Amino acid sequence: MHIYERALSVGACRYVDRVEFPAPFVMTQEFMDRVKPYKVVHGLTHRATDEVWDSMYELPKKQGIYVEVDSGSSLTTDTIIDRILKNRRDYEERNRKKEAREVSFIEKST
């Protein structure tokens, strides 16, 4: 799903009044004054926090309008990437074995 589809999906949710697009990476006071959000919502992620990650929502947290939502799912982009890489390795290994069998068969046939 690309970013526009994601924004449309979120906007279609009955609990969402408006999706600000494109949203800044770090919310500034200027952005907050222009948009005047009453809630800033972010999904719970299983990422290690760092200085940049904490600063993204620093202003909404100070204003008391930041909310984290737990989907109940353990699926993350990291999990998906790991699955893709594992499936690729499995595919490549399976094809190496298949190629070796084919080469062996051809060598025995000639």
Short mmCIF file of C-alpha atoms in Angstrom, two decimals:
data_model
loop_
_atom_site.label_atom_id
_atom_site.label_comp_id
_atom_site.label_asym_id
_atom_site.label_seq_id
_atom_site.Cartn_x
_atom_site.Cartn_y
_atom_site.Cartn_z
CA MET A 1 0.00 0.00 0.00
CA HIS A 2 1.49 3.35 -0.93
CA ILE A 3 1.25 6.52 1.16
CA TYR A 4 -1.87 7.87 -0.58
CA GLU A 5 -3.75 4.61 -0.05
CA ARG A 6 -2.71 4.64 3.60
CA ALA A 7 -3.98 8.21 4.03
CA LEU A 8 -7.28 7.29 2.36
CA SER A 9 -7.63 4.19 4.55
CA VAL A 10 -7.04 6.17 7.73
CA GLY A 11 -9.36 8.95 6.55
CA ALA A 12 -12.13 6.41 5.92
CA CYS A 13 -12.08 5.37 9.59
CA ARG A 14 -15.15 6.70 11.39
CA TYR A 15 -13.04 7.88 14.33
CA VAL A 16 -10.88 10.12 12.12
CA ASP A 17 -12.02 13.66 11.35
CA ARG A 18 -9.12 14.60 9.10
CA VAL A 19 -5.79 13.28 7.87
CA GLU A 20 -3.13 15.95 7.51
CA PHE A 21 -1.13 15.12 4.40
CA PRO A 22 1.77 15.40 4.12
CA ALA A 23 2.41 15.42 7.84
CA PRO A 24 5.78 16.66 9.07
CA PHE A 25 8.25 14.17 10.50
CA VAL A 26 8.63 16.26 13.65
CA MET A 27 5.63 18.31 14.76
CA THR A 28 6.44 21.97 15.22
CA GLN A 29 4.50 24.64 17.09
CA GLU A 30 3.69 26.28 13.74
CA PHE A 31 2.13 23.03 12.50
CA MET A 32 0.22 22.54 15.75
CA ASP A 33 -1.13 26.14 15.61
CA ARG A 34 -2.25 25.69 11.99
CA VAL A 35 -3.88 22.27 12.39
CA LYS A 36 -5.10 22.60 16.01
CA PRO A 37 -5.37 18.86 16.67
CA TYR A 38 -7.19 17.64 19.75
CA LYS A 39 -5.47 14.22 19.51
CA VAL A 40 -2.26 12.99 17.93
CA VAL A 41 -2.37 9.20 17.58
CA HIS A 42 0.45 6.79 16.88
CA GLY A 43 0.46 3.01 16.81
CA LEU A 44 2.53 1.14 19.34
CA THR A 45 5.68 -0.07 17.71
CA HIS A 46 8.34 -2.43 18.92
CA ARG A 47 11.21 -0.13 18.03
CA ALA A 48 14.09 0.91 20.17
CA THR A 49 13.59 4.55 21.10
CA ASP A 50 16.23 7.04 20.27
CA GLU A 51 16.59 10.81 20.37
CA VAL A 52 14.92 11.40 16.98
CA TRP A 53 12.06 8.99 17.67
CA ASP A 54 11.33 10.66 21.01
CA SER A 55 11.47 14.16 19.52
CA MET A 56 8.90 13.36 16.81
CA TYR A 57 6.02 13.59 19.27
CA GLU A 58 7.64 15.76 21.93
CA LEU A 59 5.26 18.70 21.47
CA PRO A 60 1.98 16.70 21.46
CA LYS A 61 3.22 14.79 24.52
CA LYS A 62 3.90 18.06 26.37
CA GLN A 63 0.42 19.31 25.39
CA GLY A 64 -1.15 16.07 26.64
CA ILE A 65 -2.81 15.20 23.33
CA TYR A 66 -0.56 12.30 22.32
CA VAL A 67 -2.15 8.84 22.37
CA GLU A 68 -0.60 5.46 21.55
CA VAL A 69 -2.89 2.77 20.18
CA ASP A 70 -2.09 -0.92 20.49
CA SER A 71 -3.46 -2.94 17.58
CA GLY A 72 -2.85 -6.19 19.41
CA SER A 73 -0.76 -7.40 16.49
CA SER A 74 2.91 -8.26 16.75
CA LEU A 75 3.38 -7.73 13.00
CA THR A 76 5.82 -4.95 12.20
CA THR A 77 7.63 -3.84 9.07
CA ASP A 78 10.76 -5.47 10.51
CA THR A 79 8.88 -8.78 10.76
CA ILE A 80 7.70 -8.49 7.15
CA ILE A 81 11.20 -7.65 5.92
CA ASP A 82 12.64 -10.61 7.87
CA ARG A 83 10.05 -12.92 6.29
CA ILE A 84 10.82 -11.65 2.80
CA LEU A 85 14.57 -12.13 3.29
CA LYS A 86 14.09 -15.62 4.77
CA ASN A 87 11.82 -16.63 1.89
CA ARG A 88 14.39 -15.32 -0.59
CA ARG A 89 17.19 -17.31 1.07
CA ASP A 90 14.99 -20.43 1.08
CA TYR A 91 14.14 -19.91 -2.59
CA GLU A 92 17.78 -19.43 -3.58
CA GLU A 93 18.88 -22.52 -1.60
CA ARG A 94 16.10 -24.62 -3.13
CA ASN A 95 17.13 -23.50 -6.62
CA ARG A 96 20.83 -24.21 -5.94
CA LYS A 97 19.94 -27.78 -4.94
CA LYS A 98 17.66 -28.17 -7.93
CA GLU A 99 20.37 -26.87 -10.29
CA ALA A 100 22.92 -29.25 -8.76
CA ARG A 101 20.58 -32.21 -9.33
CA GLU A 102 19.96 -31.11 -12.93
CA VAL A 103 23.69 -30.72 -13.63
CA SER A 104 24.35 -34.12 -12.07
CA PHE A 105 21.61 -35.70 -14.20
CA ILE A 106 22.98 -34.09 -17.39
CA GLU A 107 26.55 -35.23 -16.58
CA LYS A 108 25.37 -38.81 -15.99
CA SER A 109 23.33 -38.76 -19.21
CA THR A 110 26.23 -37.71 -21.42
#
